[in-house]
mmCIF file of N, CA, C and O in Angstrom:
data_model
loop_
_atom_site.group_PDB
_atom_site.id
_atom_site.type_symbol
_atom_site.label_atom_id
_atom_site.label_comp_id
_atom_site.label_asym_id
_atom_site.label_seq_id
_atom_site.Cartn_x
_atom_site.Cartn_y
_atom_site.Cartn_z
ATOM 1 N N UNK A 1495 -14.247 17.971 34.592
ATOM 2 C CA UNK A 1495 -13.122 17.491 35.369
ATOM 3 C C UNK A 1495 -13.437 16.091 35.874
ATOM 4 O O UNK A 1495 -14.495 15.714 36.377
ATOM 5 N N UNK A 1496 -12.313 15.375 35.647
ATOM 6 C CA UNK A 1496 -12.430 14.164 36.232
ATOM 7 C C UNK A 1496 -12.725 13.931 37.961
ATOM 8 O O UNK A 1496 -12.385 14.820 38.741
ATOM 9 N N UNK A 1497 -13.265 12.887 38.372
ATOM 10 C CA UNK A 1497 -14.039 12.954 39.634
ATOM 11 C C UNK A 1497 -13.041 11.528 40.321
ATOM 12 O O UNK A 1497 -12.491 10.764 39.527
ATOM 13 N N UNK A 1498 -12.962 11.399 41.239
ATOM 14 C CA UNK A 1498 -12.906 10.423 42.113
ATOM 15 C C UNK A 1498 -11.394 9.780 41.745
ATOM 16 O O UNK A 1498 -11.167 8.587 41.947
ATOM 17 N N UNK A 1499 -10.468 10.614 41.231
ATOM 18 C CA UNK A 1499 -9.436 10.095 40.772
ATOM 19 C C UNK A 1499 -9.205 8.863 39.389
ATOM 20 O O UNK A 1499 -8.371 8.013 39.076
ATOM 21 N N UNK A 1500 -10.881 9.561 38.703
ATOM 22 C CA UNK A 1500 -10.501 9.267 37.198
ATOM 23 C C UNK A 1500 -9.714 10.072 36.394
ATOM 24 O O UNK A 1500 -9.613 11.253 36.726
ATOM 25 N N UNK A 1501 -9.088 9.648 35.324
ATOM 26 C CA UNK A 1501 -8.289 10.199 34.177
ATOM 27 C C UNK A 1501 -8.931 10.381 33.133
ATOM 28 O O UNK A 1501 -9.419 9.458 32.481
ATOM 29 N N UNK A 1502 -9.020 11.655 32.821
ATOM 30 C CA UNK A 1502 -9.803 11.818 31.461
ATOM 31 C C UNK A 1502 -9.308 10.970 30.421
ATOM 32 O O UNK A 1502 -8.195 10.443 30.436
ATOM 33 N N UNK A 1503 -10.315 10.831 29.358
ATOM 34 C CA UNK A 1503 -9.881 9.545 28.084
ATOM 35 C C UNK A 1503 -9.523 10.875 26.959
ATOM 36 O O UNK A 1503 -10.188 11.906 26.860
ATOM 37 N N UNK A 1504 -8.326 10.531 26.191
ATOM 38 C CA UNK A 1504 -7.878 10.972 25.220
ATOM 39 C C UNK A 1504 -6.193 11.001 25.087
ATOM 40 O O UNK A 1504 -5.690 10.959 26.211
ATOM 41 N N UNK A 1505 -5.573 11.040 24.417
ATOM 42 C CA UNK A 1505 -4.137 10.745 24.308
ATOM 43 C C UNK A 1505 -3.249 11.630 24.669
ATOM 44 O O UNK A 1505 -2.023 11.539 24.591
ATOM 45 N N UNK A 1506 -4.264 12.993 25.298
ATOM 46 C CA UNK A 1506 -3.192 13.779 26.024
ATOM 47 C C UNK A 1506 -2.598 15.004 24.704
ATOM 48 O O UNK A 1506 -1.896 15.967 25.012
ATOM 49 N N UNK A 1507 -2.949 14.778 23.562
ATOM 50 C CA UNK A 1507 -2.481 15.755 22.711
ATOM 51 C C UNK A 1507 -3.570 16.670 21.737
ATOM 52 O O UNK A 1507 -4.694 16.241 21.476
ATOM 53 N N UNK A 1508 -3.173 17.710 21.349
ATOM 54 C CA UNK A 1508 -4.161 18.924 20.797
ATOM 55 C C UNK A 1508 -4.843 17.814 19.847
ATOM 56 O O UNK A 1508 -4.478 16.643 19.738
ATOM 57 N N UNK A 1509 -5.701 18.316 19.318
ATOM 58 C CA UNK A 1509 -6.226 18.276 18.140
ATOM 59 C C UNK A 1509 -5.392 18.836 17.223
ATOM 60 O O UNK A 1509 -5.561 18.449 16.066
ATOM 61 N N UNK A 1510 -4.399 19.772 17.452
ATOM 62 C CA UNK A 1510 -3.799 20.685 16.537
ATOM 63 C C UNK A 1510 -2.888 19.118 15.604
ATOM 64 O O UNK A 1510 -2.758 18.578 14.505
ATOM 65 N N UNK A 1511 -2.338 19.000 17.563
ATOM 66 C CA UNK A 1511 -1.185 17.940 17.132
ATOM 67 C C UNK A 1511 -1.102 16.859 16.624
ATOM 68 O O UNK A 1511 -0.061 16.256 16.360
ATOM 69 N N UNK A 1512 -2.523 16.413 16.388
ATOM 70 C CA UNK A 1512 -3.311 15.060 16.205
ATOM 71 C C UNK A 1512 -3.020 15.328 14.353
ATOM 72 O O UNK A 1512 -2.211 14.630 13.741
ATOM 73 N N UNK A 1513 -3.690 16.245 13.798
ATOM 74 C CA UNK A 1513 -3.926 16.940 12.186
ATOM 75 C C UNK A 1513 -2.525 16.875 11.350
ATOM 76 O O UNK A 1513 -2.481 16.708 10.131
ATOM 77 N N UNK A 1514 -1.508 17.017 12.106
ATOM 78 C CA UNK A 1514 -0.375 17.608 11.836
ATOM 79 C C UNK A 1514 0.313 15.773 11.329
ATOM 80 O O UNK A 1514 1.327 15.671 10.639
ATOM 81 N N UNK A 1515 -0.416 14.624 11.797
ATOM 82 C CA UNK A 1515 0.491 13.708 11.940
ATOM 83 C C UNK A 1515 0.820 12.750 10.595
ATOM 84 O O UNK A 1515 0.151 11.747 10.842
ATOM 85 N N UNK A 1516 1.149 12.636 9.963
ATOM 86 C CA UNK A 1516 0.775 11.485 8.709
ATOM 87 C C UNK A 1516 0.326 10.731 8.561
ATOM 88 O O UNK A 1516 0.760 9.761 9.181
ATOM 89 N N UNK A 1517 -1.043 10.460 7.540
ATOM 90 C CA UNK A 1517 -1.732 9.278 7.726
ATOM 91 C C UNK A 1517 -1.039 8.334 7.659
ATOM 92 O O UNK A 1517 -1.227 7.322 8.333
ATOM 93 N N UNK A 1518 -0.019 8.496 6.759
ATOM 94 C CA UNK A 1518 0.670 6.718 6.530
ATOM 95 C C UNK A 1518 1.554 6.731 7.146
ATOM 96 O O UNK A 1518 2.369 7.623 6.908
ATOM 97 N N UNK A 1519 1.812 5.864 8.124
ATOM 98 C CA UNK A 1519 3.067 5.904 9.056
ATOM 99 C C UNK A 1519 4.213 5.146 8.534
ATOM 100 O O UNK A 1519 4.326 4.189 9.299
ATOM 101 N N UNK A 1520 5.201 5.069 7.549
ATOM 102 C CA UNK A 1520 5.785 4.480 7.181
ATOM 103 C C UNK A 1520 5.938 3.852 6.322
ATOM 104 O O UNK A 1520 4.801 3.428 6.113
ATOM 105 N N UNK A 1521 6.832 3.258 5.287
ATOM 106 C CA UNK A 1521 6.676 1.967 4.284
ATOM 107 C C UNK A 1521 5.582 1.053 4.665
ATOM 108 O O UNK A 1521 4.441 1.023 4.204
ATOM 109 N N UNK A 1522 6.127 0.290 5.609
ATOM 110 C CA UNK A 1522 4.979 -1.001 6.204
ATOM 111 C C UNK A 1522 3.584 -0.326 5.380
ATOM 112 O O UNK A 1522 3.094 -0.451 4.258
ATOM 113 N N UNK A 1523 3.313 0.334 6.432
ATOM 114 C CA UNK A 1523 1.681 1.581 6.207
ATOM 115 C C UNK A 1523 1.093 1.467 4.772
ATOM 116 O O UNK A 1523 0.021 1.029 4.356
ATOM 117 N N UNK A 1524 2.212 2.037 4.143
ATOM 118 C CA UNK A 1524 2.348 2.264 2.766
ATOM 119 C C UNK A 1524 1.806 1.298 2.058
ATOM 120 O O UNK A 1524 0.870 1.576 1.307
ATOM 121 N N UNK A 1525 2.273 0.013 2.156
ATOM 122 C CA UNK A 1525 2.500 -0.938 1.342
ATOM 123 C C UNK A 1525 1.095 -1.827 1.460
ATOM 124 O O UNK A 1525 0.368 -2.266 0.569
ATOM 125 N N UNK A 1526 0.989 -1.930 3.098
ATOM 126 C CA UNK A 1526 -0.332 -2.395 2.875
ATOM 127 C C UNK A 1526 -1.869 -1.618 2.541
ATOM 128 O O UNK A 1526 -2.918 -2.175 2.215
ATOM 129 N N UNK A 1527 -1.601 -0.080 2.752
ATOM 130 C CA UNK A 1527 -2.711 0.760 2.093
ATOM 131 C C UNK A 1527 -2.287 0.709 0.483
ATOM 132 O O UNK A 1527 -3.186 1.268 -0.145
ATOM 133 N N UNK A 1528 -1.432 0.326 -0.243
ATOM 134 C CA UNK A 1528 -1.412 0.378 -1.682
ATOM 135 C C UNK A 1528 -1.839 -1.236 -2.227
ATOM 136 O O UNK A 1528 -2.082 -1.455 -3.413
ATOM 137 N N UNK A 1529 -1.882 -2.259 -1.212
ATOM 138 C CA UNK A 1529 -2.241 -3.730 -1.758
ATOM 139 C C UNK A 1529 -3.591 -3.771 -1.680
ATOM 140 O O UNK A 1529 -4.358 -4.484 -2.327
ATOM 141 N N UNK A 1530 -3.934 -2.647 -0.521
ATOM 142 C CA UNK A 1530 -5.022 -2.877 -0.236
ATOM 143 C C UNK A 1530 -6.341 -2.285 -1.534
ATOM 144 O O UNK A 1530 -7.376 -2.805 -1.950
ATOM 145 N N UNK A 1531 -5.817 -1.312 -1.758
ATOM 146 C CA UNK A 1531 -6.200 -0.346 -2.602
ATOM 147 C C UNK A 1531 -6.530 -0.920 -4.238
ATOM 148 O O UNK A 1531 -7.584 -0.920 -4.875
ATOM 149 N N UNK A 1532 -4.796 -1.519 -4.690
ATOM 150 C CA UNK A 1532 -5.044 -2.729 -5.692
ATOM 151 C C UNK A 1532 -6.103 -3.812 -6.031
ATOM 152 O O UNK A 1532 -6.891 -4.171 -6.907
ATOM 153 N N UNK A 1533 -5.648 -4.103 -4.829
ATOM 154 C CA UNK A 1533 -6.751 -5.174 -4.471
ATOM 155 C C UNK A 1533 -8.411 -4.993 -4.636
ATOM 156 O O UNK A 1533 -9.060 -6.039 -4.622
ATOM 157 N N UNK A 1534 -9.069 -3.846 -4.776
ATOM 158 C CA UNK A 1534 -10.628 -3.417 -5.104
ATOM 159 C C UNK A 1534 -10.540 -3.055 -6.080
ATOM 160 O O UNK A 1534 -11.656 -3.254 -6.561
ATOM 161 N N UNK A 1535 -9.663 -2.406 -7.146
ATOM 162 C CA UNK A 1535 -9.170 -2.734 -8.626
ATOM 163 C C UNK A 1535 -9.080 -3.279 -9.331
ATOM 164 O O UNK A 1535 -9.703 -2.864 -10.309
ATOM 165 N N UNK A 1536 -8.267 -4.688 -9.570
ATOM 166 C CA UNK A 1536 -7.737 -5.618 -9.982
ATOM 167 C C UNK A 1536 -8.072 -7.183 -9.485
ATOM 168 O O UNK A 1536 -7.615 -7.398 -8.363
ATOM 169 N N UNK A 1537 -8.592 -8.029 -9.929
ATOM 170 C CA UNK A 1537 -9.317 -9.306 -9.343
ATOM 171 C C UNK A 1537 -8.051 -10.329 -9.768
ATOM 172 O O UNK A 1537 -8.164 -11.347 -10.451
ATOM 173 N N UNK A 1538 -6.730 -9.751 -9.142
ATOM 174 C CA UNK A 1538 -5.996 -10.921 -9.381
ATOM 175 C C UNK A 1538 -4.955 -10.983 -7.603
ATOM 176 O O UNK A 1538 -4.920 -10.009 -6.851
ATOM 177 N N UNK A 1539 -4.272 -12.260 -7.313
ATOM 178 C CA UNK A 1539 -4.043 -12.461 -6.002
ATOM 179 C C UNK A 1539 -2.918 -11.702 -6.136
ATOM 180 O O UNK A 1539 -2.217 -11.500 -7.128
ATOM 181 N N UNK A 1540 -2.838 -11.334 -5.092
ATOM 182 C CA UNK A 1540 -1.679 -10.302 -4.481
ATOM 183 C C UNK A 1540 -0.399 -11.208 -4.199
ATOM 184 O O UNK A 1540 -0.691 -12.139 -3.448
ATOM 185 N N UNK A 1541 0.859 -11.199 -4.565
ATOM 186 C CA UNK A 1541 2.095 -12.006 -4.188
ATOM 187 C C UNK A 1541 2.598 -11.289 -3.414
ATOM 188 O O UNK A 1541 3.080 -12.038 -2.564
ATOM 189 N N UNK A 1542 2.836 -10.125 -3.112
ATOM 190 C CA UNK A 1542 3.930 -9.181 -2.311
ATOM 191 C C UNK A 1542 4.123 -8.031 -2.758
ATOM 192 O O UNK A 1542 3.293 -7.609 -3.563
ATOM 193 N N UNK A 1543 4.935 -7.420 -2.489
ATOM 194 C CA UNK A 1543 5.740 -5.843 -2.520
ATOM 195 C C UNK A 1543 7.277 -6.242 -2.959
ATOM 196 O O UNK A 1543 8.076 -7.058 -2.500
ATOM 197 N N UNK A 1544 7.334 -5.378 -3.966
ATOM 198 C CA UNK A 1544 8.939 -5.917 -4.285
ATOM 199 C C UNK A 1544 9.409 -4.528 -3.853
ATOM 200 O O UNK A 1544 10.603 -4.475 -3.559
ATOM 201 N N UNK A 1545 8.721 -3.410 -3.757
ATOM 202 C CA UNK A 1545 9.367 -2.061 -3.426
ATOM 203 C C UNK A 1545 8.415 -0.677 -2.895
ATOM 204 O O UNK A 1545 7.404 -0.162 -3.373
ATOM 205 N N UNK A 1546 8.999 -0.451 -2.047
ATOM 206 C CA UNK A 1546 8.676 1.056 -1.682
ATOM 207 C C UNK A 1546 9.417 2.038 -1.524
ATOM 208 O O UNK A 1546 10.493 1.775 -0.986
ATOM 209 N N UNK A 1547 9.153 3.576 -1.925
ATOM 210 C CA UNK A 1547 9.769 4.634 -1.638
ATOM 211 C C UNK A 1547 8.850 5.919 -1.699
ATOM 212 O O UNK A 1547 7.858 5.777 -2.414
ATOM 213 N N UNK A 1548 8.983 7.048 -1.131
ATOM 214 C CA UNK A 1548 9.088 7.842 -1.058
ATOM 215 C C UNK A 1548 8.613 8.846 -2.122
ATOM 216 O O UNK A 1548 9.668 9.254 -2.609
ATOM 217 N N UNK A 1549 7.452 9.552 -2.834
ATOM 218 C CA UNK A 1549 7.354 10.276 -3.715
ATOM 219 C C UNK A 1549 8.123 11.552 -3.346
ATOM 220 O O UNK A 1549 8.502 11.834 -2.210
ATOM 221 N N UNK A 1550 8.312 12.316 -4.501
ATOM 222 C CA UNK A 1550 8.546 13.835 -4.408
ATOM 223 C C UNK A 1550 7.693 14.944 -3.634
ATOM 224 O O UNK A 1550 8.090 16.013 -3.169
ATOM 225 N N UNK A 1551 6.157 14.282 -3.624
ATOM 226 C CA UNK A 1551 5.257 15.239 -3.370
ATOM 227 C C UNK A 1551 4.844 14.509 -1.689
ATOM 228 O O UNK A 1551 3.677 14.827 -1.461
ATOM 229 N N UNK A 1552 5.262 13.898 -0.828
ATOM 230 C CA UNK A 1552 5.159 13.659 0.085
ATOM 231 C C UNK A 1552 4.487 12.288 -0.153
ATOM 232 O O UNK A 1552 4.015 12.017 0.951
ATOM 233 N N UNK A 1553 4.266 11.541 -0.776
ATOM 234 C CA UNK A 1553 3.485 10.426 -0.830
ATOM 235 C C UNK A 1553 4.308 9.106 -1.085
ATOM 236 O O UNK A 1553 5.517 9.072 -0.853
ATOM 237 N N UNK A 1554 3.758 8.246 -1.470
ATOM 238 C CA UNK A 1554 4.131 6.948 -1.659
ATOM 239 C C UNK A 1554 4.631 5.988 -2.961
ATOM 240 O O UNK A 1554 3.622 5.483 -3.456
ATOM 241 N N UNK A 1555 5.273 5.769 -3.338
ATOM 242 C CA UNK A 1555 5.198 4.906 -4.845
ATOM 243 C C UNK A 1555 5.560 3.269 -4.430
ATOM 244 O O UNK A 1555 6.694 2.839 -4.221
ATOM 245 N N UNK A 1556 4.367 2.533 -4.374
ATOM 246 C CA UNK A 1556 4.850 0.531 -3.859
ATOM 247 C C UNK A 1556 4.383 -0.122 -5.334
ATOM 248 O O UNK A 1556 3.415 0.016 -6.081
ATOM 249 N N UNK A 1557 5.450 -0.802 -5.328
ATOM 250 C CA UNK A 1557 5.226 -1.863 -6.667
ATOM 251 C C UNK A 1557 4.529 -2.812 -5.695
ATOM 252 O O UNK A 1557 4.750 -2.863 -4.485
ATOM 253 N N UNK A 1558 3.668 -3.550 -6.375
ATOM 254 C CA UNK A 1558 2.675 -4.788 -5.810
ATOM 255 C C UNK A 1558 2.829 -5.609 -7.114
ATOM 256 O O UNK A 1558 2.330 -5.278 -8.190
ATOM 257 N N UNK A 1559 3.634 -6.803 -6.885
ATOM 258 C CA UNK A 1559 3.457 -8.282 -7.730
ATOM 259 C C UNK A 1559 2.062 -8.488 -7.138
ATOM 260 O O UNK A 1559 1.480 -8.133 -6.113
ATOM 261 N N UNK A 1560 1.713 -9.374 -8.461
ATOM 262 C CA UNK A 1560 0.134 -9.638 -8.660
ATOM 263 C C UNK A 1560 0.362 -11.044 -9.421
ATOM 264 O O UNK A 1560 1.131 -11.099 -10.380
ATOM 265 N N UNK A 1561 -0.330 -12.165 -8.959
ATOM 266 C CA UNK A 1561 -0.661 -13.314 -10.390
ATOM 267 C C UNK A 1561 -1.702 -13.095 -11.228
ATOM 268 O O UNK A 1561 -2.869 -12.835 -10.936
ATOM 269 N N UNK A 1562 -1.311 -13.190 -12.048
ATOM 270 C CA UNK A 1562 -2.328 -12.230 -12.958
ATOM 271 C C UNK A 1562 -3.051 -14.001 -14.326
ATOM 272 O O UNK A 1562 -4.125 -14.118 -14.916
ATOM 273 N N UNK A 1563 -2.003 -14.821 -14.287
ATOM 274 C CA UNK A 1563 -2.753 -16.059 -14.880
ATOM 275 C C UNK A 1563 -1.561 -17.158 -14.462
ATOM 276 O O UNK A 1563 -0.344 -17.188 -14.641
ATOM 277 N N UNK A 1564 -2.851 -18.346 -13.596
ATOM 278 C CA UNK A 1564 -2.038 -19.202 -12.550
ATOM 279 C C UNK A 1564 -2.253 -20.541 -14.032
ATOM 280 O O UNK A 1564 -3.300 -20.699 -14.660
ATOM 281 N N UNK A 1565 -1.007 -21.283 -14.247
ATOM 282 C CA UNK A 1565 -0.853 -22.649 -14.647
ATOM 283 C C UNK A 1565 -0.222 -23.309 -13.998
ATOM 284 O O UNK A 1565 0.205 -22.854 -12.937
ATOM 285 N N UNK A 1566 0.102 -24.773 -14.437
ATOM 286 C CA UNK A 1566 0.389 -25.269 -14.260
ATOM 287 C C UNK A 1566 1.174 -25.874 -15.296
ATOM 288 O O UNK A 1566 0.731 -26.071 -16.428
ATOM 289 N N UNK A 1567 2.525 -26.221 -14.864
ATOM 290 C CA UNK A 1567 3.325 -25.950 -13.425
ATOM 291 C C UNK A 1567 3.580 -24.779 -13.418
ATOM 292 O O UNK A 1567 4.038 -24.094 -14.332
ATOM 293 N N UNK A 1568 3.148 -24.346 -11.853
ATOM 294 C CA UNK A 1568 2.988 -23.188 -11.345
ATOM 295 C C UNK A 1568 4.479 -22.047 -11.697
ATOM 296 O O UNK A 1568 4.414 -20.819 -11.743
ATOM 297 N N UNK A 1569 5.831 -22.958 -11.923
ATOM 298 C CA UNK A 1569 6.518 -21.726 -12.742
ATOM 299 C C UNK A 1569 6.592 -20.947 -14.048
ATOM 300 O O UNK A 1569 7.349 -20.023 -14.344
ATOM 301 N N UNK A 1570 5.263 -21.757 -15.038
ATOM 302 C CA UNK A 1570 4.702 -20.959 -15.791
ATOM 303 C C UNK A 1570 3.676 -20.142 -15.803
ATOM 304 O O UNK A 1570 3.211 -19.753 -16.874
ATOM 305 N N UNK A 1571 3.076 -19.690 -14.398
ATOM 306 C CA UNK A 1571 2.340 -18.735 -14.470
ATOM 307 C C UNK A 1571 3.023 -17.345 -14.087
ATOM 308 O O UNK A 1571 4.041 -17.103 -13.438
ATOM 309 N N UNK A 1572 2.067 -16.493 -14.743
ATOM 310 C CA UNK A 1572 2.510 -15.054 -15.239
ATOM 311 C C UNK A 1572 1.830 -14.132 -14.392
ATOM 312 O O UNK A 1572 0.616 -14.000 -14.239
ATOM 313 N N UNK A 1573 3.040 -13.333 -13.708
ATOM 314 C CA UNK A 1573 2.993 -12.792 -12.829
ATOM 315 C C UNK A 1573 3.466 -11.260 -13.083
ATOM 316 O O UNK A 1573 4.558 -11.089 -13.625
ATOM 317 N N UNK A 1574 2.380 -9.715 -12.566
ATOM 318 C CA UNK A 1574 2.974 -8.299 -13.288
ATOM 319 C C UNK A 1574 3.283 -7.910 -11.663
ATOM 320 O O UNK A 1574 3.008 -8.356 -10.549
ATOM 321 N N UNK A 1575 4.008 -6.826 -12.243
ATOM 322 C CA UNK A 1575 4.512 -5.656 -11.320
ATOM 323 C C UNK A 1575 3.719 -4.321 -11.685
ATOM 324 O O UNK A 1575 3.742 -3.761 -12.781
ATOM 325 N N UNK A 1576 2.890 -3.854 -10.351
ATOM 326 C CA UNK A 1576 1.822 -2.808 -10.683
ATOM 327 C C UNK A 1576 2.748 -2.158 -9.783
ATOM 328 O O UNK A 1576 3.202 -2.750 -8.804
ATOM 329 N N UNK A 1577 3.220 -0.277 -10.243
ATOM 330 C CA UNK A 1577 3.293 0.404 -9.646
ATOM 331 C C UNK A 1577 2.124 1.328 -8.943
ATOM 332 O O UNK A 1577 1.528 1.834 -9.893
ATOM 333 N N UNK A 1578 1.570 1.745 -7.809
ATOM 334 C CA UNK A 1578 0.729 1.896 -6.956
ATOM 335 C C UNK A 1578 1.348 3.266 -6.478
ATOM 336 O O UNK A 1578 2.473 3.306 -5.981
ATOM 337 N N UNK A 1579 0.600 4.334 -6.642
ATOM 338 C CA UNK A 1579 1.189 5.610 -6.294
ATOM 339 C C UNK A 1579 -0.181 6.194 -5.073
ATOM 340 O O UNK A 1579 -1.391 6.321 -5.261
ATOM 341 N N UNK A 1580 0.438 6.377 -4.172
ATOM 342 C CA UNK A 1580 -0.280 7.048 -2.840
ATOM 343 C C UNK A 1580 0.351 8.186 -2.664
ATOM 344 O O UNK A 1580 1.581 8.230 -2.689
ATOM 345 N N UNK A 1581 -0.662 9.622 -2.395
ATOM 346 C CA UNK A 1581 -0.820 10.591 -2.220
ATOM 347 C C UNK A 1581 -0.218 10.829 -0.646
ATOM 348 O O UNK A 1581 0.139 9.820 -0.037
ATOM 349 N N UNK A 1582 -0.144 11.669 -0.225
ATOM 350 C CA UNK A 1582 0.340 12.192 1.298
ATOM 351 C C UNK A 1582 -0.460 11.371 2.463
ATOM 352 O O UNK A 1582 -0.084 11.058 3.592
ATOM 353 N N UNK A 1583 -1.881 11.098 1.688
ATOM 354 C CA UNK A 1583 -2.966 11.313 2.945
ATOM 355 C C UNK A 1583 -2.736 9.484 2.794
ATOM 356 O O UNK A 1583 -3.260 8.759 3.640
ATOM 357 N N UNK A 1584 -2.117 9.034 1.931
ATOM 358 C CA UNK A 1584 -2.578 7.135 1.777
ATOM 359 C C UNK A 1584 -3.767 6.686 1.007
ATOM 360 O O UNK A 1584 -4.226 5.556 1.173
ATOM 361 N N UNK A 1585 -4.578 8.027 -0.315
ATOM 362 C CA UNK A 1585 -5.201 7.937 -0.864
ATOM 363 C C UNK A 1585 -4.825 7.027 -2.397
ATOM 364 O O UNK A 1585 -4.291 7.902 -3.079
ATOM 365 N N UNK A 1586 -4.838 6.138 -2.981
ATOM 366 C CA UNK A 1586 -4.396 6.282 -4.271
ATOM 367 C C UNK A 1586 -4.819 7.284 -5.094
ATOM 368 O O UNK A 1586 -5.902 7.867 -5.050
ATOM 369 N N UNK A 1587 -3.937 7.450 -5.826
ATOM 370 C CA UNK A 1587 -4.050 8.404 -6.883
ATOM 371 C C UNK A 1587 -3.974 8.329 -8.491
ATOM 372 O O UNK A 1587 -4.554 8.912 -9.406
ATOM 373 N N UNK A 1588 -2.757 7.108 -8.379
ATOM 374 C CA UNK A 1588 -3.026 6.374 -9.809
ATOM 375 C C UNK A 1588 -2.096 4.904 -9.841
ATOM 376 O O UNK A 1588 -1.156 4.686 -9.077
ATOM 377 N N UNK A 1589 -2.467 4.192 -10.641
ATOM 378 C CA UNK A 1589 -1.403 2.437 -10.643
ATOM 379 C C UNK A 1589 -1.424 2.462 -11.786
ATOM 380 O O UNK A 1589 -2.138 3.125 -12.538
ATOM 381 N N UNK A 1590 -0.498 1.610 -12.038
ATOM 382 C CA UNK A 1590 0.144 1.321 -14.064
ATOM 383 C C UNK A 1590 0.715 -0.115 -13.814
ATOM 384 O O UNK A 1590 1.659 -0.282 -13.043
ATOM 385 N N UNK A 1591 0.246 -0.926 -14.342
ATOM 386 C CA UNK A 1591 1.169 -2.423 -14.787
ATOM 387 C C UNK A 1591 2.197 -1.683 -15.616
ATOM 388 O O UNK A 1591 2.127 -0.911 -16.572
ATOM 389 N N UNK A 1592 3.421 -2.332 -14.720
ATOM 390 C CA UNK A 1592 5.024 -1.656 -15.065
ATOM 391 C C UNK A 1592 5.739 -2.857 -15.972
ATOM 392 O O UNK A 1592 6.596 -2.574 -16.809
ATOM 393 N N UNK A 1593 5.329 -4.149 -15.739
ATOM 394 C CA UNK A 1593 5.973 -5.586 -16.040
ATOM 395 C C UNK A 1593 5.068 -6.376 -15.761
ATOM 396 O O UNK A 1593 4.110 -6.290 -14.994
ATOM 397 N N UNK A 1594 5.558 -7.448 -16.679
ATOM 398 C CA UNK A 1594 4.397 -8.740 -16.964
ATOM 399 C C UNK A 1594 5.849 -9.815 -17.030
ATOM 400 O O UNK A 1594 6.854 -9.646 -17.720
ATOM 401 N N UNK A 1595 5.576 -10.841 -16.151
ATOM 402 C CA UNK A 1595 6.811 -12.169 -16.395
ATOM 403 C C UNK A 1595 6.552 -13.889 -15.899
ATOM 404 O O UNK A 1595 5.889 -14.123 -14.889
ATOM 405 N N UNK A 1596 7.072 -14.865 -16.618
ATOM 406 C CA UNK A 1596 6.900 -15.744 -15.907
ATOM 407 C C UNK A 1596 7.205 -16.096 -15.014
ATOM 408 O O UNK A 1596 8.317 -15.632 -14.758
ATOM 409 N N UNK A 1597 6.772 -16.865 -14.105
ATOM 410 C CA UNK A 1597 7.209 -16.623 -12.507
ATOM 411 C C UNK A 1597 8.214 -17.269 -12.519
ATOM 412 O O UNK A 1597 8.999 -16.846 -11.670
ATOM 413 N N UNK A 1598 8.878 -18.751 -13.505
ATOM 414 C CA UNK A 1598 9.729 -19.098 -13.575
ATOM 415 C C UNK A 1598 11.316 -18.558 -14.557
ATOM 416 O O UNK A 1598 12.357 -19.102 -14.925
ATOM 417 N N UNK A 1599 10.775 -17.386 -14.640
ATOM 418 C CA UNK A 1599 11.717 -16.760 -15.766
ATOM 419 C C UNK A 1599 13.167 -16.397 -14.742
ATOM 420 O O UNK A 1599 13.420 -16.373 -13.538
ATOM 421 N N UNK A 1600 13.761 -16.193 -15.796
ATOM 422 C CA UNK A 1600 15.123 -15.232 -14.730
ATOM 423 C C UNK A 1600 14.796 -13.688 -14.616
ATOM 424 O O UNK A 1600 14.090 -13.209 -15.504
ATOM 425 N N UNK A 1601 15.194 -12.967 -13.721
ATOM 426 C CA UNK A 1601 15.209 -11.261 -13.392
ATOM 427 C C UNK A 1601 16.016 -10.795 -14.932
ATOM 428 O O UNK A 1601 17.005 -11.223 -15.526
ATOM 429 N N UNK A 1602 15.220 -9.920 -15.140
ATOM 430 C CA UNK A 1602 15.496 -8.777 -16.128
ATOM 431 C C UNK A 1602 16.559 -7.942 -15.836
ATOM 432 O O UNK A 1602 16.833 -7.006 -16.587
#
């Protein structure tokens, strides 16, 4: 018991309730545990997230643009779309280069 009108340290909730919570809190969450993840994979610079959603099995699916070979002028370098699939917990589980394009190309 706390003494002298200290407050015990902890957030006030079970352990039960703590287990129960989702590791990945959200897209945001998502997106940067799947760049992040890419990223110790793949030795090419990260451009962004063009998408996130929602798996079937409780998990994650984020496309991560990647430059994958920089020229010059920089709208001829070639840039893929890796789909990045996270598990419930924010584990990866598996990625696939989905698209390969020039950065100066038009949308498909």
């Amino acid at each position: 018991m706390a003494e002298n009108g200290e407050r015990r340290r902890g957030s006030g909730t079970s352990t039960r309730q703590r287990t129960r919570e989702p590791r990945v809190r959200g897209a945001q969450d998502a997106a940067r545990r799947a760049g992040d993840a890419l990223r110790e994979l793949v030795d090419h610079h990260l451009e962004g997230v063009s998408g996130v959603r929602k798996s079937k099995d409780g998990g994650w699916i984020v496309d991560v643009d990647v430059l994958e070979v920089a020229r010059i002028p920089d709208t001829t370098s070639l840039l893929a779309t890796y789909e990045v699939e996270l598990d419930a917990d924010g584990e990866l589980s598996q990625y696939r280069r989905t698209a390969r394009y020039r950065r100066g190309g038009a949308d498909q």
